[in-house]
mmCIF file of C-alpha atoms in Angstrom:
data_model
loop_
_atom_site.group_PDB
_atom_site.id
_atom_site.type_symbol
_atom_site.label_atom_id
_atom_site.label_comp_id
_atom_site.label_asym_id
_atom_site.label_seq_id
_atom_site.Cartn_x
_atom_site.Cartn_y
_atom_site.Cartn_z
ATOM 1 C CA MET A 1 130.376 45.077 140.794
ATOM 2 C CA VAL A 2 129.024 43.849 144.076
ATOM 3 C CA SER A 3 127.760 46.670 146.298
ATOM 4 C CA VAL A 4 129.832 46.955 149.436
ATOM 5 C CA SER A 5 126.571 46.948 151.379
ATOM 6 C CA ALA A 6 125.728 43.455 150.077
ATOM 7 C CA HIS A 7 127.605 40.683 151.851
ATOM 8 C CA SER A 8 128.433 37.336 150.313
ATOM 9 C CA GLY A 9 128.335 34.450 152.741
ATOM 10 C CA SER A 10 126.984 34.353 156.262
ATOM 11 C CA GLU A 11 128.200 36.690 158.984
ATOM 12 C CA SER A 12 129.403 33.775 161.125
ATOM 13 C CA ASN A 13 131.430 32.306 158.249
ATOM 14 C CA ARG A 14 133.090 35.645 157.556
ATOM 15 C CA LYS A 15 133.975 36.051 161.248
ATOM 16 C CA ASP A 16 135.336 32.498 161.509
ATOM 17 C CA LEU A 17 137.537 32.987 158.461
ATOM 18 C CA LEU A 18 138.730 36.364 159.710
ATOM 19 C CA ASP A 19 139.759 34.643 162.962
ATOM 20 C CA LEU A 20 141.626 32.073 160.880
ATOM 21 C CA LEU A 21 143.415 34.758 158.902
ATOM 22 C CA MET A 22 144.393 36.575 162.078
ATOM 23 C CA ALA A 23 145.804 33.402 163.595
ATOM 24 C CA ARG A 24 147.917 32.740 160.515
ATOM 25 C CA LEU A 25 149.008 36.369 160.283
ATOM 26 C CA ALA A 26 150.102 36.287 163.919
ATOM 27 C CA VAL A 27 152.578 33.572 162.928
ATOM 28 C CA LEU A 28 153.720 35.315 159.760
ATOM 29 C CA LEU A 29 153.923 38.933 160.833
ATOM 30 C CA GLY A 30 156.744 39.770 163.169
ATOM 31 C CA ASP A 31 157.876 43.096 164.541
ATOM 32 C CA ASP A 32 160.798 43.078 162.119
ATOM 33 C CA VAL A 33 158.388 42.912 159.176
ATOM 34 C CA LEU A 34 155.920 45.478 160.475
ATOM 35 C CA GLU A 35 158.347 48.186 161.514
ATOM 36 C CA ARG A 36 156.384 51.422 161.381
ATOM 37 C CA GLY A 37 159.286 53.324 159.921
ATOM 38 C CA ARG A 38 159.183 51.161 156.788
ATOM 39 C CA PRO A 39 156.283 52.116 154.523
ATOM 40 C CA ALA A 40 154.322 49.313 152.944
ATOM 41 C CA ASP A 41 155.215 48.384 149.402
ATOM 42 C CA VAL A 42 152.737 49.225 146.705
ATOM 43 C CA ALA A 43 150.168 46.545 145.981
ATOM 44 C CA GLY A 44 151.607 44.849 142.945
ATOM 45 C CA THR A 45 150.449 41.827 141.013
ATOM 46 C CA ASP A 46 151.679 39.257 143.510
ATOM 47 C CA VAL A 47 150.215 41.093 146.474
ATOM 48 C CA VAL A 48 146.871 41.642 144.754
ATOM 49 C CA GLY A 49 146.606 37.963 143.998
ATOM 50 C CA THR A 50 147.351 36.996 147.586
ATOM 51 C CA THR A 51 144.886 39.537 148.909
ATOM 52 C CA ASP A 52 142.092 38.392 146.632
ATOM 53 C CA GLU A 53 142.561 34.874 147.965
ATOM 54 C CA ALA A 54 142.442 36.073 151.553
ATOM 55 C CA ALA A 55 139.521 38.400 151.035
ATOM 56 C CA GLY A 56 137.691 35.788 148.988
ATOM 57 C CA ALA A 57 137.903 33.250 151.775
ATOM 58 C CA ALA A 58 136.561 35.827 154.182
ATOM 59 C CA GLY A 59 133.497 36.375 152.009
ATOM 60 C CA THR A 60 134.532 39.909 151.115
ATOM 61 C CA PRO A 61 135.576 41.450 147.816
ATOM 62 C CA GLY A 62 139.292 41.473 147.158
ATOM 63 C CA ILE A 63 140.957 44.712 146.323
ATOM 64 C CA SER A 64 139.952 44.088 142.727
ATOM 65 C CA GLY A 65 136.327 44.494 143.854
ATOM 66 C CA THR A 66 135.019 41.106 142.729
ATOM 67 C CA PRO A 67 133.117 38.662 144.958
ATOM 68 C CA GLY A 68 135.389 36.303 146.883
ATOM 69 C CA SER A 69 135.539 32.901 145.248
ATOM 70 C CA ALA A 70 138.982 31.538 146.132
ATOM 71 C CA ASP A 71 139.160 28.160 147.772
ATOM 72 C CA GLN A 72 139.696 28.338 151.521
ATOM 73 C CA SER A 73 142.523 25.821 151.346
ATOM 74 C CA ASN A 74 144.504 28.179 149.110
ATOM 75 C CA VAL A 75 144.416 30.832 151.810
ATOM 76 C CA ILE A 76 145.363 28.367 154.520
ATOM 77 C CA ALA A 77 148.250 27.118 152.395
ATOM 78 C CA ALA A 78 149.365 30.640 151.592
ATOM 79 C CA THR A 79 149.439 31.561 155.253
ATOM 80 C CA ALA A 80 150.456 28.243 156.824
ATOM 81 C CA PRO A 81 153.350 28.396 159.292
ATOM 82 C CA GLY A 82 155.501 26.190 157.074
ATOM 83 C CA SER A 83 154.993 28.230 153.927
ATOM 84 C CA PRO A 84 157.372 30.992 152.800
ATOM 85 C CA ARG A 85 156.852 34.437 154.280
ATOM 86 C CA PRO A 86 155.077 36.862 151.915
ATOM 87 C CA ALA A 87 157.334 39.203 149.950
ATOM 88 C CA ASP A 88 155.707 42.020 151.849
ATOM 89 C CA ALA A 89 153.716 40.894 154.858
ATOM 90 C CA ARG A 90 152.756 44.464 155.759
ATOM 91 C CA THR A 91 151.139 45.007 152.357
ATOM 92 C CA LEU A 92 149.224 41.743 152.735
ATOM 93 C CA LEU A 93 147.961 42.825 156.133
ATOM 94 C CA GLU A 94 146.958 46.271 154.864
ATOM 95 C CA SER A 95 145.043 44.684 151.995
ATOM 96 C CA ILE A 96 143.149 42.382 154.318
ATOM 97 C CA VAL A 97 142.260 45.271 156.629
ATOM 98 C CA PHE A 98 141.080 47.313 153.635
ATOM 99 C CA ALA A 99 138.892 44.448 152.391
ATOM 100 C CA CYS A 100 137.363 44.048 155.860
ATOM 101 C CA LEU A 101 136.595 47.747 156.223
ATOM 102 C CA ALA A 102 135.097 47.862 152.722
ATOM 103 C CA GLU A 103 132.729 45.086 153.771
ATOM 104 C CA SER A 104 131.608 46.728 157.038
ATOM 105 C CA THR A 105 133.758 44.490 159.222
ATOM 106 C CA ASP A 106 135.167 46.849 161.851
ATOM 107 C CA ASP A 107 135.120 44.869 165.088
ATOM 108 C CA GLU A 108 137.877 44.509 167.656
ATOM 109 C CA ARG A 109 139.858 42.088 165.477
ATOM 110 C CA VAL A 110 140.157 44.607 162.675
ATOM 111 C CA VAL A 111 141.017 47.293 165.241
ATOM 112 C CA SER A 112 143.771 44.973 166.482
ATOM 113 C CA LEU A 113 145.108 44.482 162.957
ATOM 114 C CA MET A 114 145.124 48.242 162.401
ATOM 115 C CA HIS A 115 146.963 48.701 165.694
ATOM 116 C CA THR A 116 149.563 46.252 164.413
ATOM 117 C CA LEU A 117 149.965 48.541 161.406
ATOM 118 C CA GLY A 118 150.534 51.516 163.701
ATOM 119 C CA TRP A 119 147.050 53.050 163.750
ATOM 120 C CA PRO A 120 145.990 54.259 167.224
ATOM 121 C CA ALA A 121 142.720 53.243 168.859
ATOM 122 C CA HIS A 122 141.240 56.697 168.286
ATOM 123 C CA TYR A 123 141.885 58.749 165.175
ATOM 124 C CA VAL A 124 140.282 60.947 162.517
ATOM 125 C CA CYS A 125 140.441 59.878 158.878
ATOM 126 C CA CYS A 126 139.103 60.653 155.424
ATOM 127 C CA SER A 127 138.963 58.804 152.123
ATOM 128 C CA ILE A 128 139.674 59.556 148.476
ATOM 129 C CA ALA A 129 139.109 57.483 145.343
ATOM 130 C CA GLY A 130 139.791 57.744 141.642
ATOM 131 C CA THR A 131 141.319 56.093 138.596
ATOM 132 C CA PRO A 132 145.112 55.722 138.499
ATOM 133 C CA PRO A 133 146.731 57.505 135.513
ATOM 134 C CA ALA A 134 147.283 54.967 132.717
ATOM 135 C CA HIS A 135 145.709 52.455 135.155
ATOM 136 C CA ASP A 136 149.107 52.147 136.848
ATOM 137 C CA VAL A 137 147.997 51.181 140.345
ATOM 138 C CA ALA A 138 151.480 50.785 141.804
ATOM 139 C CA THR A 139 152.732 54.194 140.670
ATOM 140 C CA CYS A 140 149.554 55.967 141.788
ATOM 141 C CA ALA A 141 149.652 54.357 145.238
ATOM 142 C CA ALA A 142 153.325 55.232 145.646
ATOM 143 C CA SER A 143 152.597 58.822 144.614
ATOM 144 C CA ILE A 144 149.841 59.167 147.227
ATOM 145 C CA ARG A 145 152.061 57.829 149.998
ATOM 146 C CA SER A 146 155.016 59.995 149.002
ATOM 147 C CA GLN A 147 152.961 63.201 149.122
ATOM 148 C CA LEU A 148 151.539 62.609 152.596
ATOM 149 C CA PRO A 149 153.350 64.581 155.311
ATOM 150 C CA PRO A 150 155.088 62.222 157.779
ATOM 151 C CA HIS A 151 154.345 62.056 161.480
ATOM 152 C CA ALA A 152 156.257 64.317 163.855
ATOM 153 C CA ASP A 153 158.693 61.461 164.545
ATOM 154 C CA GLY A 154 159.430 61.091 160.835
ATOM 155 C CA THR A 155 157.539 57.839 160.292
ATOM 156 C CA PRO A 156 155.173 57.561 157.302
ATOM 157 C CA GLN A 157 151.618 58.849 157.691
ATOM 158 C CA ASP A 158 148.978 56.191 158.392
ATOM 159 C CA CYS A 159 147.380 55.269 155.068
ATOM 160 C CA LEU A 160 145.475 52.242 153.772
ATOM 161 C CA ILE A 161 145.238 51.807 150.008
ATOM 162 C CA GLY A 162 143.201 49.274 148.064
ATOM 163 C CA GLU A 163 141.700 48.794 144.624
ATOM 164 C CA HIS A 164 137.969 48.398 144.044
ATOM 165 C CA ASP A 165 136.276 47.999 140.662
ATOM 166 C CA GLY A 166 139.157 49.650 138.843
ATOM 167 C CA ASN A 167 139.349 52.585 141.256
ATOM 168 C CA LEU A 168 142.095 53.182 143.785
ATOM 169 C CA VAL A 169 140.794 54.008 147.278
ATOM 170 C CA ALA A 170 142.951 55.550 150.008
ATOM 171 C CA LEU A 171 142.076 55.980 153.672
ATOM 172 C CA VAL A 172 144.291 58.616 155.298
ATOM 173 C CA ARG A 173 144.633 59.696 158.908
ATOM 174 C CA VAL A 174 144.085 63.454 159.165
ATOM 175 C CA ASP A 175 144.610 64.272 162.837
ATOM 176 C CA ASP A 176 148.403 64.085 162.980
ATOM 177 C CA GLY A 177 150.180 66.312 160.496
ATOM 178 C CA THR A 178 147.763 65.918 157.590
ATOM 179 C CA SER A 179 144.542 67.823 156.865
ATOM 180 C CA PRO A 180 141.518 66.903 154.703
ATOM 181 C CA ASP A 181 142.404 69.791 152.380
ATOM 182 C CA GLN A 182 145.860 68.330 151.828
ATOM 183 C CA VAL A 183 144.347 64.931 151.071
ATOM 184 C CA ALA A 184 141.928 66.527 148.587
ATOM 185 C CA HIS A 185 144.847 68.212 146.816
ATOM 186 C CA ILE A 186 146.719 64.903 146.687
ATOM 187 C CA ALA A 187 143.655 63.278 145.082
ATOM 188 C CA GLU A 188 143.577 65.917 142.344
ATOM 189 C CA THR A 189 147.309 65.503 141.777
ATOM 190 C CA CYS A 190 147.611 61.714 141.815
ATOM 191 C CA PHE A 191 144.420 60.488 140.119
ATOM 192 C CA ASP A 192 143.503 60.699 136.447
ATOM 193 C CA GLY A 193 141.778 64.070 136.063
ATOM 194 C CA HIS A 194 139.823 62.831 133.041
ATOM 195 C CA GLU A 195 138.023 60.241 135.198
ATOM 196 C CA PRO A 196 135.769 60.838 138.232
ATOM 197 C CA ILE A 197 137.592 61.679 141.456
ATOM 198 C CA CYS A 198 135.730 61.389 144.741
ATOM 199 C CA LEU A 199 136.522 63.081 148.051
ATOM 200 C CA GLY A 200 135.118 61.165 151.001
ATOM 201 C CA PRO A 201 133.845 62.287 154.394
ATOM 202 C CA THR A 202 135.879 62.822 157.533
ATOM 203 C CA ARG A 203 135.098 60.163 160.140
ATOM 204 C CA GLN A 204 136.497 58.732 163.378
ATOM 205 C CA ASN A 205 137.934 55.360 164.388
ATOM 206 C CA ALA A 206 137.393 51.957 162.745
ATOM 207 C CA ASP A 207 133.636 52.286 162.296
ATOM 208 C CA GLY A 208 134.127 55.684 160.693
ATOM 209 C CA ALA A 209 136.970 54.356 158.531
ATOM 210 C CA SER A 210 134.657 51.660 157.199
ATOM 211 C CA ARG A 211 131.956 54.215 156.439
ATOM 212 C CA ALA A 212 134.421 56.546 154.731
ATOM 213 C CA ILE A 213 135.734 53.795 152.455
ATOM 214 C CA ARG A 214 132.237 52.599 151.556
ATOM 215 C CA ALA A 215 131.124 56.187 150.936
ATOM 216 C CA VAL A 216 133.599 56.795 148.104
ATOM 217 C CA ILE A 217 133.050 53.327 146.650
ATOM 218 C CA ASN A 218 129.277 53.770 146.637
ATOM 219 C CA ALA A 219 129.499 57.340 145.322
ATOM 220 C CA LEU A 220 131.589 56.306 142.318
ATOM 221 C CA PHE A 221 129.232 53.417 141.622
ATOM 222 C CA ALA A 222 126.144 55.629 141.995
ATOM 223 C CA LEU A 223 127.658 58.066 139.519
ATOM 224 C CA ASN A 224 126.902 55.510 136.798
ATOM 225 C CA ALA A 225 123.188 56.085 137.381
ATOM 226 C CA CYS A 226 123.401 59.854 137.750
ATOM 227 C CA THR A 227 122.129 61.853 134.760
ATOM 228 C CA ARG A 228 123.307 65.263 135.937
ATOM 229 C CA GLU A 229 126.774 66.758 135.776
ATOM 230 C CA VAL A 230 128.748 66.585 139.003
ATOM 231 C CA PRO A 231 131.800 68.631 140.055
ATOM 232 C CA GLN A 232 135.306 67.354 139.442
ATOM 233 C CA PRO A 233 136.461 66.331 141.922
ATOM 234 C CA MET A 234 133.111 65.440 143.431
ATOM 235 C CA ARG A 235 132.281 64.908 147.067
ATOM 236 C CA CYS A 236 130.321 61.995 148.478
ATOM 237 C CA GLU A 237 127.649 64.473 149.565
ATOM 238 C CA ASP A 238 126.905 65.180 145.890
ATOM 239 C CA LEU A 239 125.276 61.752 145.638
ATOM 240 C CA LEU A 240 123.658 61.356 149.052
ATOM 241 C CA PRO A 241 120.221 60.158 147.811
ATOM 242 C CA GLU A 242 121.705 57.602 145.422
ATOM 243 C CA ARG A 243 124.033 56.251 148.092
ATOM 244 C CA ALA A 244 121.184 56.021 150.615
ATOM 245 C CA LEU A 245 119.079 54.074 148.108
ATOM 246 C CA MET A 246 122.009 51.671 147.674
ATOM 247 C CA GLY A 247 121.909 50.952 151.401
ATOM 248 C CA ASP A 248 124.787 53.209 152.439
ATOM 249 C CA GLU A 249 124.132 53.771 156.158
ATOM 250 C CA ASP A 250 126.463 56.747 156.326
ATOM 251 C CA ALA A 251 124.492 58.547 153.606
ATOM 252 C CA ARG A 252 121.179 57.660 155.223
ATOM 253 C CA ASP A 253 122.303 58.881 158.634
ATOM 254 C CA GLU A 254 123.647 62.131 157.182
ATOM 255 C CA LEU A 255 120.398 62.823 155.334
ATOM 256 C CA ILE A 256 118.357 62.228 158.475
ATOM 257 C CA THR A 257 120.649 64.099 160.865
ATOM 258 C CA SER A 258 121.775 67.080 158.811
ATOM 259 C CA ILE A 259 118.515 67.677 156.939
ATOM 260 C CA TYR A 260 115.446 66.046 158.455
ATOM 261 C CA GLU A 261 116.302 66.533 162.120
ATOM 262 C CA ALA A 262 117.690 70.010 161.432
ATOM 263 C CA LEU A 263 114.470 71.102 159.734
ATOM 264 C CA LYS A 264 112.333 69.400 162.349
ATOM 265 C CA GLY A 265 114.104 71.218 165.175
ATOM 266 C CA ASP A 266 113.276 71.038 168.862
ATOM 267 C CA ASN A 267 110.119 73.147 168.688
ATOM 268 C CA PRO A 268 107.064 71.058 167.669
ATOM 269 C CA ASN A 269 105.336 74.278 166.516
ATOM 270 C CA ASP A 270 108.123 75.213 164.083
ATOM 271 C CA PRO A 271 106.512 75.141 160.594
ATOM 272 C CA THR A 272 109.755 74.867 158.622
ATOM 273 C CA LEU A 273 109.697 71.112 157.978
ATOM 274 C CA GLN A 274 105.977 71.127 157.186
ATOM 275 C CA THR A 275 106.400 74.014 154.750
ATOM 276 C CA VAL A 276 109.262 72.355 152.891
ATOM 277 C CA SER A 277 107.393 69.056 152.741
ATOM 278 C CA ILE A 278 104.201 70.607 151.356
ATOM 279 C CA PHE A 279 106.189 72.710 148.893
ATOM 280 C CA LEU A 280 107.905 69.591 147.532
ATOM 281 C CA ASP A 281 104.634 67.632 147.381
ATOM 282 C CA SER A 282 102.921 70.476 145.505
ATOM 283 C CA GLY A 283 105.435 70.396 142.686
ATOM 284 C CA ALA A 284 107.377 73.401 143.978
ATOM 285 C CA SER A 285 104.339 75.694 143.743
ATOM 286 C CA LEU A 286 104.459 78.705 146.064
ATOM 287 C CA ASP A 287 100.744 79.438 145.594
ATOM 288 C CA ALA A 288 99.634 75.863 146.238
ATOM 289 C CA THR A 289 101.815 75.701 149.344
ATOM 290 C CA ALA A 290 100.448 79.022 150.595
ATOM 291 C CA ARG A 291 96.859 77.828 150.130
ATOM 292 C CA ALA A 292 97.540 74.550 151.922
ATOM 293 C CA LEU A 293 99.043 76.404 154.882
ATOM 294 C CA SER A 294 96.627 79.353 154.752
ATOM 295 C CA VAL A 295 99.483 81.840 154.596
ATOM 296 C CA HIS A 296 100.739 84.429 152.106
ATOM 297 C CA PRO A 297 103.174 83.242 149.381
ATOM 298 C CA ASN A 298 105.784 85.624 150.797
ATOM 299 C CA THR A 299 105.568 83.705 154.071
ATOM 300 C CA VAL A 300 106.343 80.519 152.168
ATOM 301 C CA ARG A 301 109.328 82.226 150.507
ATOM 302 C CA TYR A 302 110.645 83.311 153.902
ATOM 303 C CA ARG A 303 110.279 79.830 155.366
ATOM 304 C CA LEU A 304 112.013 78.198 152.395
ATOM 305 C CA LYS A 305 114.878 80.661 152.694
ATOM 306 C CA ARG A 306 115.140 79.870 156.404
ATOM 307 C CA ALA A 307 115.157 76.133 155.597
ATOM 308 C CA THR A 308 118.116 76.655 153.263
ATOM 309 C CA GLU A 309 119.964 78.520 155.999
ATOM 310 C CA ILE A 310 119.283 75.678 158.444
ATOM 311 C CA CYS A 311 120.289 72.658 156.373
ATOM 312 C CA GLY A 312 122.172 74.089 153.396
ATOM 313 C CA TRP A 313 119.822 72.685 150.727
ATOM 314 C CA ASP A 314 117.494 74.793 148.558
ATOM 315 C CA ALA A 315 113.996 73.392 147.937
ATOM 316 C CA THR A 316 113.587 75.593 144.838
ATOM 317 C CA ASP A 317 116.483 73.845 143.080
ATOM 318 C CA THR A 318 115.416 70.663 141.263
ATOM 319 C CA ARG A 319 118.362 68.509 142.382
ATOM 320 C CA GLU A 320 118.424 69.816 145.928
ATOM 321 C CA ALA A 321 114.680 69.302 146.182
ATOM 322 C CA TYR A 322 115.306 65.618 145.450
ATOM 323 C CA VAL A 323 117.878 65.500 148.247
ATOM 324 C CA LEU A 324 115.412 67.139 150.652
ATOM 325 C CA SER A 325 112.577 64.834 149.633
ATOM 326 C CA THR A 326 114.735 61.747 150.192
ATOM 327 C CA ALA A 327 115.887 63.005 153.587
ATOM 328 C CA ILE A 328 112.334 63.778 154.755
ATOM 329 C CA THR A 329 111.082 60.355 153.640
ATOM 330 C CA LEU A 330 113.925 58.556 155.425
ATOM 331 C CA GLY A 331 113.386 60.627 158.559
ATOM 332 C CA ARG A 332 109.695 59.813 158.683
ATOM 333 C CA LEU A 333 110.395 56.124 158.181
ATOM 334 C CA ARG A 334 112.874 56.273 161.046
ATOM 335 C CA ASP A 335 110.371 58.074 163.288
ATOM 336 C CA ALA A 336 107.749 55.463 162.448
ATOM 337 C CA GLY A 337 110.096 52.758 163.721
ATOM 338 C CA LEU A 338 110.444 51.087 160.348
ATOM 339 C CA TRP A 339 114.044 49.956 160.824
ATOM 340 C CA ARG A 340 115.224 46.386 161.265
ATOM 341 C CA ASP A 341 117.716 45.530 163.998
ATOM 342 C CA ASP A 342 120.563 45.884 161.479
ATOM 343 C CA GLY A 343 119.489 49.425 160.643
ATOM 344 C CA THR A 344 117.954 48.673 157.244
ATOM 345 C CA LEU A 345 114.408 49.367 156.146
#
């Protein structure tokens, strides 16, 4: 599997090929094909093959999750004005949008493609991912779509579905008739309960949609390296450190914002962050922390309890201590200015 944070090909080549795809799609996709009232067909074998070619030419993984390797001429031929229209142009377009979002491409062209599919400029969305029962992708995708409440006007709920590394990933709009809790229930109902199921974060607009998709993909991949038992279904937050180490910007930002900055606070004299940091560095020793700070061990206990109330993570728990340690390290690196222009270390 290629991490969704690792891009194959140069950025300029990917953008040029995305422009090419959009130009060809503009010829192929008419209003009669993209009627919002007609839900997209499930990604079957023919559609998957077409999408892999398109995504491969764009330097992104196809919905099968493998690096793009298709010849560019195949994509041009498949989308040339003189060639037959795809059996389901809407499904092709959805698959291309999904591949772009999974590869961090969320610029105005992708926003335009999503608008063509009926997505508004501003929306709230969340993601889910899991293994289709009996590996039947088509049936699982159809089941997810059928269980989503329609819009007020009766049209199908906005939903992008793609396959990545054997897992089905769905991005669902949750600000118009659908709630994250409903989406979570659908995930438990539609995915194979004997395989990991991941509930993604709630985010906004195209940039957030990209982060939400990458969050569930990275979380399921990181699970392979996790030695502890995780809940079923799990949430992306259960693997924040692993995702951050993989280069997942959403995980890194959440660790810094919800933990490091929360513990740091606005008061430079607040000892909470310092206490947690020393406690972690001392091997979770109350006495050693108290000596280092010249305070009573009960004072350390109080501060650690307050830290848990502030950020929701307990420094006395082995796993949560790892989450806190990762967040504090990332926050200090950020404060030291050790980020490149693209946001990486």
